[in-house]
Structure formats: structure tokens, C-alpha cells
PDB file of N, CA and C in Angstrom:
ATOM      1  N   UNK A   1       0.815  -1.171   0.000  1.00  0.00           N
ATOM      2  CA  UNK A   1       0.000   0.000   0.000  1.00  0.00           C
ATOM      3  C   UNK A   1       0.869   1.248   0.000  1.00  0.00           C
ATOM      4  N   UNK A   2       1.991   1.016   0.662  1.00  0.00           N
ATOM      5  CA  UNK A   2       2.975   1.991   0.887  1.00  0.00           C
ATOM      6  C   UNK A   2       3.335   2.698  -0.606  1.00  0.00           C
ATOM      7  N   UNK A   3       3.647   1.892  -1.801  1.00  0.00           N
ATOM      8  CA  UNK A   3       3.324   2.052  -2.996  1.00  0.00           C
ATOM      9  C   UNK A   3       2.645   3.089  -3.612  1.00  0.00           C
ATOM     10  N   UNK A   4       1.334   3.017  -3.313  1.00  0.00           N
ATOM     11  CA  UNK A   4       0.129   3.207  -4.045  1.00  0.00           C
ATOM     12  C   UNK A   4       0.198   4.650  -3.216  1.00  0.00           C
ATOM     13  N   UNK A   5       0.456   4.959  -2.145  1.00  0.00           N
ATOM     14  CA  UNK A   5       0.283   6.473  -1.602  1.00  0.00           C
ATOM     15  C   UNK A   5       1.432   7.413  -1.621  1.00  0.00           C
ATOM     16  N   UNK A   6       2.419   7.218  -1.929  1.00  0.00           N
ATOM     17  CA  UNK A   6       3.675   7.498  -2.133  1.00  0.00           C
ATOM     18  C   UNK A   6       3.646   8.779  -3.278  1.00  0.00           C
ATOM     19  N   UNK A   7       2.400   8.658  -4.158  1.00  0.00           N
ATOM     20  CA  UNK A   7       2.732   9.323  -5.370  1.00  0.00           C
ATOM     21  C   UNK A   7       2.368  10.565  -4.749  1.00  0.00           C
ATOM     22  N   UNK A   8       2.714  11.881  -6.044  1.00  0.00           N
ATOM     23  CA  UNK A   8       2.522  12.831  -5.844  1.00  0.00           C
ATOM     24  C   UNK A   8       0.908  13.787  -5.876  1.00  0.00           C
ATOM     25  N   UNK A   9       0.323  12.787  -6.444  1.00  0.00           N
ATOM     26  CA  UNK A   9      -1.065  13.274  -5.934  1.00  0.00           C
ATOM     27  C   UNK A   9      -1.929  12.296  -4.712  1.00  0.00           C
ATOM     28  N   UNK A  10      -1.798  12.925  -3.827  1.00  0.00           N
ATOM     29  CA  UNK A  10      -1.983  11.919  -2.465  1.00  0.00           C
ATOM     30  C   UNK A  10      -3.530  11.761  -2.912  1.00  0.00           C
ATOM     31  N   UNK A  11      -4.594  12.667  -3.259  1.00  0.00           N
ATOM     32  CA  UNK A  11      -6.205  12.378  -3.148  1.00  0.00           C
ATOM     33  C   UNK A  11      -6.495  11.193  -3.989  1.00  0.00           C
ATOM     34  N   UNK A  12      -5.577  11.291  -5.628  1.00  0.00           N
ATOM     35  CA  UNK A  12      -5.735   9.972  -6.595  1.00  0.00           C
ATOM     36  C   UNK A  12      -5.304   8.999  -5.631  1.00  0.00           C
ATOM     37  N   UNK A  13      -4.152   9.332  -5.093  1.00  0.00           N
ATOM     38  CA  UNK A  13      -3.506   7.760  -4.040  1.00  0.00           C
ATOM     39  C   UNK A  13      -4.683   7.288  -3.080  1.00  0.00           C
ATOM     40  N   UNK A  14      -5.388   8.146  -2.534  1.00  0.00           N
ATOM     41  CA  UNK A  14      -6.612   7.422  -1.375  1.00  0.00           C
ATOM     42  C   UNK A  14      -7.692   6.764  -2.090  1.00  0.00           C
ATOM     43  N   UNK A  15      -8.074   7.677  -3.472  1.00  0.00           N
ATOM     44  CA  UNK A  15      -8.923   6.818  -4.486  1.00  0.00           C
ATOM     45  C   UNK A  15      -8.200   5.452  -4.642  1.00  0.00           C
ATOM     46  N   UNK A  16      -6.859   5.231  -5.279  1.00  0.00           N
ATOM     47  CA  UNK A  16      -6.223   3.915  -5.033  1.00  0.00           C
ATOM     48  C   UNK A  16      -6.412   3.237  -4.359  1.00  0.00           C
ATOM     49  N   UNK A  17      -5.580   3.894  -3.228  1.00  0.00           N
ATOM     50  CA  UNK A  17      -5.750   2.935  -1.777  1.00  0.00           C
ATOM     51  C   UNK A  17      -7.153   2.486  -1.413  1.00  0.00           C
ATOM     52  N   UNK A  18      -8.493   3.346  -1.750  1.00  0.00           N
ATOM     53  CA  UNK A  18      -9.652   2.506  -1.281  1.00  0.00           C
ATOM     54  C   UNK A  18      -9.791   1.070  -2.159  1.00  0.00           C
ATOM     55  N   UNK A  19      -9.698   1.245  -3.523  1.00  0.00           N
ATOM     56  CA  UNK A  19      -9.566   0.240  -4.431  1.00  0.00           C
ATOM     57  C   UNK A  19      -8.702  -0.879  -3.750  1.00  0.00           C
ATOM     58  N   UNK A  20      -7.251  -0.641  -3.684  1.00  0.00           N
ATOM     59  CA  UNK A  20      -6.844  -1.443  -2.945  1.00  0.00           C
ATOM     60  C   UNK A  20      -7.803  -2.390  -1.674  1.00  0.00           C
ATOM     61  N   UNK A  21      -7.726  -1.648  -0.401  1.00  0.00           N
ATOM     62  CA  UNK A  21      -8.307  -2.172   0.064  1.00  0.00           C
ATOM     63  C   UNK A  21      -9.893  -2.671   0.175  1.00  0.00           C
ATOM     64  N   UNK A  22     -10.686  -2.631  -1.116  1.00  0.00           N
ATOM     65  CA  UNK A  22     -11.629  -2.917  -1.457  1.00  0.00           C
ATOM     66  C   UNK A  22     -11.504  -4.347  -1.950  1.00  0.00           C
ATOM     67  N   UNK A  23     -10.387  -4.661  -2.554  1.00  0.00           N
ATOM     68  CA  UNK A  23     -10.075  -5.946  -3.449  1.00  0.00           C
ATOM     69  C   UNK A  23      -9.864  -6.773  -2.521  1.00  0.00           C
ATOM     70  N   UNK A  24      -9.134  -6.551  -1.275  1.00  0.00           N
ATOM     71  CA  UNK A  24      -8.856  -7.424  -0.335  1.00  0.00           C
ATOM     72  C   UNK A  24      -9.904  -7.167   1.070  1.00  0.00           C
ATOM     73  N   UNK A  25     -10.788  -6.972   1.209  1.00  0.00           N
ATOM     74  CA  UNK A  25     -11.848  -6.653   1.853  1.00  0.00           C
ATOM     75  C   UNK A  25     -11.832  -7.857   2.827  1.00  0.00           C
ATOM     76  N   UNK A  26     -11.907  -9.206   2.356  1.00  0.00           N
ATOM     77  CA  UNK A  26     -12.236 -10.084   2.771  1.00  0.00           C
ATOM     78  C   UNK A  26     -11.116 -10.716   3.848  1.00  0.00           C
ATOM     79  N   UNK A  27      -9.555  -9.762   3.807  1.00  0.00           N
ATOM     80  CA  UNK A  27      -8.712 -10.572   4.529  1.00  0.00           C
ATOM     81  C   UNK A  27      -8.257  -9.040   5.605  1.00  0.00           C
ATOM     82  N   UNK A  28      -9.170  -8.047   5.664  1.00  0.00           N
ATOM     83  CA  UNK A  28      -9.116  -7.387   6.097  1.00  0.00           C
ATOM     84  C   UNK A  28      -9.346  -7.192   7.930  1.00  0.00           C
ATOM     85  N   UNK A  29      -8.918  -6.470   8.398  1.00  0.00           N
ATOM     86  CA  UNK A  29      -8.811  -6.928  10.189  1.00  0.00           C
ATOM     87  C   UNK A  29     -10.433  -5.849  10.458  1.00  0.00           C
ATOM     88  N   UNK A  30     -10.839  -6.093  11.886  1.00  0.00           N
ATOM     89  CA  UNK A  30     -12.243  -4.859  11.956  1.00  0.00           C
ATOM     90  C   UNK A  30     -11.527  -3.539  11.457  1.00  0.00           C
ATOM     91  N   UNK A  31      -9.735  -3.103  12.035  1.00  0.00           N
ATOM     92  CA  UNK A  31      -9.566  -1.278  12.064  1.00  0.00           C
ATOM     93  C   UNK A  31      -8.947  -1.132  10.496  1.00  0.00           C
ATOM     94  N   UNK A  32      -9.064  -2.641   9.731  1.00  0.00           N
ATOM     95  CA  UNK A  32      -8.809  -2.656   8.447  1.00  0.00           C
ATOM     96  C   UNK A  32     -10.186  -2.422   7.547  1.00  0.00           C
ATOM     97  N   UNK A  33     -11.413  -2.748   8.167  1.00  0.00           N
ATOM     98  CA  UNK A  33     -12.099  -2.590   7.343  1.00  0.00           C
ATOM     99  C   UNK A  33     -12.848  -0.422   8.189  1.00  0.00           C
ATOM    100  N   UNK A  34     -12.516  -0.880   8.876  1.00  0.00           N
ATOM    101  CA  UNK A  34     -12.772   0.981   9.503  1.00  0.00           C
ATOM    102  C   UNK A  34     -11.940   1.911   8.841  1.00  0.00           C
ATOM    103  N   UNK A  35     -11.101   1.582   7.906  1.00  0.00           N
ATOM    104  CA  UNK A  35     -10.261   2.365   7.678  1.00  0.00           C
ATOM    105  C   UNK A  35     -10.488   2.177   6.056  1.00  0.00           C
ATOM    106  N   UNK A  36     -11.075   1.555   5.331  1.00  0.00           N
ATOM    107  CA  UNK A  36     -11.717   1.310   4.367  1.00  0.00           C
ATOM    108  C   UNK A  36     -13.192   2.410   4.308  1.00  0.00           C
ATOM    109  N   UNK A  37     -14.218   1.504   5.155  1.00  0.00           N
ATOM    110  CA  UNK A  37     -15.369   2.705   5.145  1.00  0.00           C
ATOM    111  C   UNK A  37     -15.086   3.948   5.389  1.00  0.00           C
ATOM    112  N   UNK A  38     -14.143   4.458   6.271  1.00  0.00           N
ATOM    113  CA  UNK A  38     -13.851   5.997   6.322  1.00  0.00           C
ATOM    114  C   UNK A  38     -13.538   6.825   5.480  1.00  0.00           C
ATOM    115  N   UNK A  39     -12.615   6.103   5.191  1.00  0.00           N
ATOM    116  CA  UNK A  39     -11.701   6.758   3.477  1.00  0.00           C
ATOM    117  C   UNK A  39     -12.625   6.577   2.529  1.00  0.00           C
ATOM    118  N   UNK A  40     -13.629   5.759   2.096  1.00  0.00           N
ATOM    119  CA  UNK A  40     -14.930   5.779   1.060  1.00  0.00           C
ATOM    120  C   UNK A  40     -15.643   6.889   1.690  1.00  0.00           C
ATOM    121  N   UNK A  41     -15.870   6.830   2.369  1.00  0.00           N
ATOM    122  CA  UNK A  41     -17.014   7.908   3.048  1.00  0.00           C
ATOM    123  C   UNK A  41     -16.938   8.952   2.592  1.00  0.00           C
ATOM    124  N   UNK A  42     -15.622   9.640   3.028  1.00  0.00           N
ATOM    125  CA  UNK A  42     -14.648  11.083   2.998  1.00  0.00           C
ATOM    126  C   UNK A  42     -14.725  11.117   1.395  1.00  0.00           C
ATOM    127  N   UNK A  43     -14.324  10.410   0.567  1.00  0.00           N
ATOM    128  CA  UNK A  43     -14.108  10.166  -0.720  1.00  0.00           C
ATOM    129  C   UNK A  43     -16.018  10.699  -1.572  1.00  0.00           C
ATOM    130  N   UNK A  44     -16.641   9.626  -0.932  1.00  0.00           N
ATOM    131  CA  UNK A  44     -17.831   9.737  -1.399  1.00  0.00           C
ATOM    132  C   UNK A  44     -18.452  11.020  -0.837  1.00  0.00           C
ATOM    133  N   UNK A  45     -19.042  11.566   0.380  1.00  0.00           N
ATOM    134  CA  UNK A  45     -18.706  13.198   1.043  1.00  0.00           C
ATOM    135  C   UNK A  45     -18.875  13.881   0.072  1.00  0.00           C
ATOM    136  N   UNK A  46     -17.520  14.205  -0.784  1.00  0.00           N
ATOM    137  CA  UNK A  46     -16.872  15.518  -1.290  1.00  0.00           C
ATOM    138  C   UNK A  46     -17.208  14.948  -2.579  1.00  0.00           C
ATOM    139  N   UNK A  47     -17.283  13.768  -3.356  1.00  0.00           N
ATOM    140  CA  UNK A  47     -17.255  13.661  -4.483  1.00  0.00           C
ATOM    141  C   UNK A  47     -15.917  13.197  -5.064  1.00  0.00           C
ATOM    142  N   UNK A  48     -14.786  13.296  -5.190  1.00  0.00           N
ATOM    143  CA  UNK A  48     -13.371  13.629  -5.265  1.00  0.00           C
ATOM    144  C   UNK A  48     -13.571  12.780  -6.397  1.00  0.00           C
ATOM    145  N   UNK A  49     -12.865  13.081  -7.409  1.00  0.00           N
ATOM    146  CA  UNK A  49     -12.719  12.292  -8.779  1.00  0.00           C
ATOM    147  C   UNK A  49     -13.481  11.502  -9.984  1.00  0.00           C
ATOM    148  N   UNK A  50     -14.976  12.259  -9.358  1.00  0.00           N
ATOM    149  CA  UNK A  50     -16.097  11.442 -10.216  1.00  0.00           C
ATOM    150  C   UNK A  50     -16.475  10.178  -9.240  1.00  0.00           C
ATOM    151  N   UNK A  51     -15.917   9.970  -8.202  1.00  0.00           N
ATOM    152  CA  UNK A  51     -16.009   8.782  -7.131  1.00  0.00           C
ATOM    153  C   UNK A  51     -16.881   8.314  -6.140  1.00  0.00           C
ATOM    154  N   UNK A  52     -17.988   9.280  -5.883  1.00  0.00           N
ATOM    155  CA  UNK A  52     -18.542   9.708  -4.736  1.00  0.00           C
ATOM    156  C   UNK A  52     -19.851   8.643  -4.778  1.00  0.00           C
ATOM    157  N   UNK A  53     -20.131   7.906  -5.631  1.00  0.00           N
ATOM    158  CA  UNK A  53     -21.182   7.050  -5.916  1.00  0.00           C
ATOM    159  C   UNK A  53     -20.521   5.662  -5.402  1.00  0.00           C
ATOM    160  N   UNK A  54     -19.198   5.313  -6.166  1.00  0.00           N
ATOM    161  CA  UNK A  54     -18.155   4.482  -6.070  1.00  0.00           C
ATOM    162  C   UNK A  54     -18.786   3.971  -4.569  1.00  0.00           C
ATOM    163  N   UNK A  55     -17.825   5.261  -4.074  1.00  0.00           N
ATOM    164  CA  UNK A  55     -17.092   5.105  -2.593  1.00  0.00           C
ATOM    165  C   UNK A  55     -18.288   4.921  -1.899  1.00  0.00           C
ATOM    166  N   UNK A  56     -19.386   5.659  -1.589  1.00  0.00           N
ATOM    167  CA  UNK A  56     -20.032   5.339  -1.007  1.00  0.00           C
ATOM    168  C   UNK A  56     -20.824   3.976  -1.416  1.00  0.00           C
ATOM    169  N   UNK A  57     -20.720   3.199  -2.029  1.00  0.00           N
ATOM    170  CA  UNK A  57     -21.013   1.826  -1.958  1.00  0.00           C
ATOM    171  C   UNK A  57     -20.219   1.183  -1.151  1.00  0.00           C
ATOM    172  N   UNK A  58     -19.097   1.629  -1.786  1.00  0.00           N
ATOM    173  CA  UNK A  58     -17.861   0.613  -1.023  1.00  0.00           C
ATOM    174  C   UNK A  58     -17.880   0.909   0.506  1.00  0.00           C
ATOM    175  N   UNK A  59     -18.571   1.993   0.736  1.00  0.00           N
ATOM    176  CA  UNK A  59     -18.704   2.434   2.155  1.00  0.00           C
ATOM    177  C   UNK A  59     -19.965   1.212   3.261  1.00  0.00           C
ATOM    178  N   UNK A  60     -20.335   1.232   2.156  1.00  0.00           N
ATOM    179  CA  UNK A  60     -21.425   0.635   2.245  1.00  0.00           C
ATOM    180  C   UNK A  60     -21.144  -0.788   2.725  1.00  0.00           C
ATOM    181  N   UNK A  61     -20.607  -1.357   1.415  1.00  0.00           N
ATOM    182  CA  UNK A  61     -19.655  -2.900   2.090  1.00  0.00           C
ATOM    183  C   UNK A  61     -18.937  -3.335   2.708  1.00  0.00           C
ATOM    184  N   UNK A  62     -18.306  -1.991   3.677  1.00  0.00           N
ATOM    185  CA  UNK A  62     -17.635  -2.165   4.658  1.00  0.00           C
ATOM    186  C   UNK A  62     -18.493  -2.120   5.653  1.00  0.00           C
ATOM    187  N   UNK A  63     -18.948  -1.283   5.841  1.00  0.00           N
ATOM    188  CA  UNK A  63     -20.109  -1.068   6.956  1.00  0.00           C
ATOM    189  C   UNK A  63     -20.442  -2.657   7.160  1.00  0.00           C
ATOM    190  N   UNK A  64     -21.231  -3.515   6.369  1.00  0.00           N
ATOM    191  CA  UNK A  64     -22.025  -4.617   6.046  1.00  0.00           C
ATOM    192  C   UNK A  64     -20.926  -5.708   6.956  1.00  0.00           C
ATOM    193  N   UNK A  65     -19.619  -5.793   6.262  1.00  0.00           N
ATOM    194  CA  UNK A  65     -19.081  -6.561   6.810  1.00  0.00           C
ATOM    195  C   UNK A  65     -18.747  -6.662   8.383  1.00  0.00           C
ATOM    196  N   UNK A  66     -18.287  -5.077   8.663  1.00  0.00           N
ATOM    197  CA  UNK A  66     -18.282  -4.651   9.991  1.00  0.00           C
ATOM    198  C   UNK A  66     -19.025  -5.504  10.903  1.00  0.00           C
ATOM    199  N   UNK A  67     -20.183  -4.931  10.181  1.00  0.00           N
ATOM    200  CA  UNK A  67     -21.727  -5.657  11.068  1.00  0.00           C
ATOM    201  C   UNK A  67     -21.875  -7.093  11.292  1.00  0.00           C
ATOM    202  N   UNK A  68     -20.912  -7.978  10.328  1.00  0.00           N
ATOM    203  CA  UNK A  68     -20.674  -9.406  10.504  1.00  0.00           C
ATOM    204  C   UNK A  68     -21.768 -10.272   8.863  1.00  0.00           C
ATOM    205  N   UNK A  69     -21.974  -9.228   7.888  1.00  0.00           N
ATOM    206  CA  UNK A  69     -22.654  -9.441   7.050  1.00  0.00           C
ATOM    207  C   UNK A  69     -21.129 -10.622   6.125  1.00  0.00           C
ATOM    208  N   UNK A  70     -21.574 -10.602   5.148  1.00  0.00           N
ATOM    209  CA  UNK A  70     -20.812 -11.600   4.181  1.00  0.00           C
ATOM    210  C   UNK A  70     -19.735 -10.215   3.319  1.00  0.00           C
ATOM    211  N   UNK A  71     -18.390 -10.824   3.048  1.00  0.00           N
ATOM    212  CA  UNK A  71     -17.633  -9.954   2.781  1.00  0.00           C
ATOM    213  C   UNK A  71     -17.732  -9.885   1.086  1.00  0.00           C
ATOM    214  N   UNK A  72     -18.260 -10.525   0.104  1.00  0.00           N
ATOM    215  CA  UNK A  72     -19.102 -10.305  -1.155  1.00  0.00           C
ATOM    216  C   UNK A  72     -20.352 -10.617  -1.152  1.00  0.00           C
ATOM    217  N   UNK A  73     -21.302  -9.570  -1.620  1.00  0.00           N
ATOM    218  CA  UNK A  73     -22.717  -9.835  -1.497  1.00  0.00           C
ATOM    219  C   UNK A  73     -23.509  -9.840  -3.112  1.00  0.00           C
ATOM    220  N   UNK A  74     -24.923 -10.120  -3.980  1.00  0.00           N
ATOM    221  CA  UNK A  74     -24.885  -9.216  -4.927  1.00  0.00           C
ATOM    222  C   UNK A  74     -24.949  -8.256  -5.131  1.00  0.00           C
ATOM    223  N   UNK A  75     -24.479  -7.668  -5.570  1.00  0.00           N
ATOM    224  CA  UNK A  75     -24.857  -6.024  -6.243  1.00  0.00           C
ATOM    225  C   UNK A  75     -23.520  -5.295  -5.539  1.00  0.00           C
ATOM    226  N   UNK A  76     -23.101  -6.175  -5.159  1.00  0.00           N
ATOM    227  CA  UNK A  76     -21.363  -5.274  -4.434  1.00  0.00           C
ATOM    228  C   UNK A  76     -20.839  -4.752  -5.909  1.00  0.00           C
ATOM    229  N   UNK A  77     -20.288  -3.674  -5.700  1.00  0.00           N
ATOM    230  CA  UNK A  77     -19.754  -2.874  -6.988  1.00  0.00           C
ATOM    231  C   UNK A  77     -18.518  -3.676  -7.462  1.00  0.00           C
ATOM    232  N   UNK A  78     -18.090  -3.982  -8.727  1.00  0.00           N
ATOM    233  CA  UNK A  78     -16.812  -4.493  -9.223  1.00  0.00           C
ATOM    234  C   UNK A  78     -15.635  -4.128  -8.624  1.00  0.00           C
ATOM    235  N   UNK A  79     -14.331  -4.972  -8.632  1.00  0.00           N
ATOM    236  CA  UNK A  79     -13.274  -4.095  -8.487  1.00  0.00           C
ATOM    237  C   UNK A  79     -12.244  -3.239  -9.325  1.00  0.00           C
ATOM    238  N   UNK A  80     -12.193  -2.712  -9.472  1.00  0.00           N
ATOM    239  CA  UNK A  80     -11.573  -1.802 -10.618  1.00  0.00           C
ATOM    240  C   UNK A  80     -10.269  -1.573 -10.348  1.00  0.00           C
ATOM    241  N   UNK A  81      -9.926  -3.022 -11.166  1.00  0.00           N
ATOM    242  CA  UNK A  81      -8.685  -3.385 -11.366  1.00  0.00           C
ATOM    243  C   UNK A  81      -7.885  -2.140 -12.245  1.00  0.00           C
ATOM    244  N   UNK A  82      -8.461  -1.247 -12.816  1.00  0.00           N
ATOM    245  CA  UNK A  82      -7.305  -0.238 -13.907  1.00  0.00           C
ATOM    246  C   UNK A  82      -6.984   0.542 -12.547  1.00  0.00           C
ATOM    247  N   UNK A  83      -7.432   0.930 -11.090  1.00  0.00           N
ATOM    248  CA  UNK A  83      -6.801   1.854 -10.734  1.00  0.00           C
ATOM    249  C   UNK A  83      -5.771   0.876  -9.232  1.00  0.00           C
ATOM    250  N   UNK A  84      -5.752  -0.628  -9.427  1.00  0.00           N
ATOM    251  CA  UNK A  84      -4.692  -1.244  -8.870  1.00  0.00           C
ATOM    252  C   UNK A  84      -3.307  -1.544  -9.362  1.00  0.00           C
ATOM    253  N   UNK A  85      -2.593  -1.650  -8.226  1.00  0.00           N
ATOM    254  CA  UNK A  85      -0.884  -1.391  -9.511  1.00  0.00           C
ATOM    255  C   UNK A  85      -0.494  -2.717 -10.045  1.00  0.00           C
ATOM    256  N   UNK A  86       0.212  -3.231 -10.704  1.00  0.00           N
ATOM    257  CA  UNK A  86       0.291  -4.046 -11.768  1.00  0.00           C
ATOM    258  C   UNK A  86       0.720  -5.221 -10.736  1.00  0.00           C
ATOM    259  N   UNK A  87       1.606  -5.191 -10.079  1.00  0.00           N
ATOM    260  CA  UNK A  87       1.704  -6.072  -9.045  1.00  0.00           C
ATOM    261  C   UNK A  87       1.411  -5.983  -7.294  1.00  0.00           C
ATOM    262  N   UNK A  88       0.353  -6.303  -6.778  1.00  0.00           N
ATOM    263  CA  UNK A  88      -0.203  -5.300  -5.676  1.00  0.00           C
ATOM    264  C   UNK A  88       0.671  -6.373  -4.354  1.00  0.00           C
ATOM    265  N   UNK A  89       0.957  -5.560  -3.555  1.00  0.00           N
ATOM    266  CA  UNK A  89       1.852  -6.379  -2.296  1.00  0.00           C
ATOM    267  C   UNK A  89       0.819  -7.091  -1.862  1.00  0.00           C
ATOM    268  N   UNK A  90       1.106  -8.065  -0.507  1.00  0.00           N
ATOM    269  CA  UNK A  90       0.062  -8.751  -0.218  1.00  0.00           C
ATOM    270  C   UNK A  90      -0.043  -7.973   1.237  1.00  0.00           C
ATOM    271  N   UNK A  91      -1.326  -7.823   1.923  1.00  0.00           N
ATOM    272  CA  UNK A  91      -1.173  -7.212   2.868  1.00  0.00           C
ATOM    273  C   UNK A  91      -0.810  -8.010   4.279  1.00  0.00           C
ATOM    274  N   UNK A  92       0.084  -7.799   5.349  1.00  0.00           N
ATOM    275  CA  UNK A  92       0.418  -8.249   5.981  1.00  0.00           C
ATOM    276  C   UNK A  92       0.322  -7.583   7.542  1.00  0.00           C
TER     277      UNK A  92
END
């Protein structure tokens, strides 16, 4: 992840980073997935990048899981692999 925020536009990097941790949702810890819905939230909020629909879904599926719901459901939004990096670390 360290990666993915590093760049010089930090707001595209949090759009990343939610992606990121959207893809791995499922191996995510509770302050891993709190830290997921927040950053969607904030993201979705303001709008930031055409995203604000995005994120707040993804806000959404964190929330869900939080709650002890299933960590893919239907209608969970895709992952959008064009804004993950070509080889993504594994999180540890």
C-alpha cells in the first residue's frame, strides 16, 4: 500500500488505496475494514474524482461486513482493477 500512496497526488492515491483495500476486503482486520469505510465515506462526502457514488457503496460494504454481514454480497460494486498497480503487495 505503501506504494500506491507514495505518489505525488496523495487524493488519486486514497482513491487507489480505497480500491486497494476494497479488493482485499475479505482478509481485512475490523480497524482494516474501519479504515476502508472511512476513506470511502470522505471520498464519497466531497465527491473527489467522479467517485462519490463508487465510494459510497464501497462504504457501504464495509459497513455490512463490519456488522458481521458476508464480505461479497450481490450487487457489491466491481473491483476496478485499472486503478490497482500491476503487481499489488500482499497485505500483511
Amino acid at each position: 500500500m505503501i506504494e500506491i500512496i507514495a505518489e505525488p497526488d496523495w487524493l488519486g492515491s486514497v482513491v487507489k488505496g480505497i480500491e486497494y483495500l476494497y479488493a482485499r476486503r475479505a482478509d481485512l482486520t475490523p480497524d482494516g475494514l474501519a479504515l476502508l469505510r472511512d476513506l470511502a465515506q470522505f471520498i464519497a462526502t466531497h465527491h473527489f474524482y467522479g467517485k462519490g457514488v463508487r465510494c459510497a457503496q464501497i462504504a457501504g460494504v464495509a459497513a455490512r461486513i463490519i456488522e458481521g454481514g458476508p464480505a461479497e454480497d450481490q450487487g457489491d460494486p466491481e473491483i476496478d482493477s485499472a486503478l490497482l498497480p500491476a503487481e499489488s503487495p500482499s497485505i500483511s
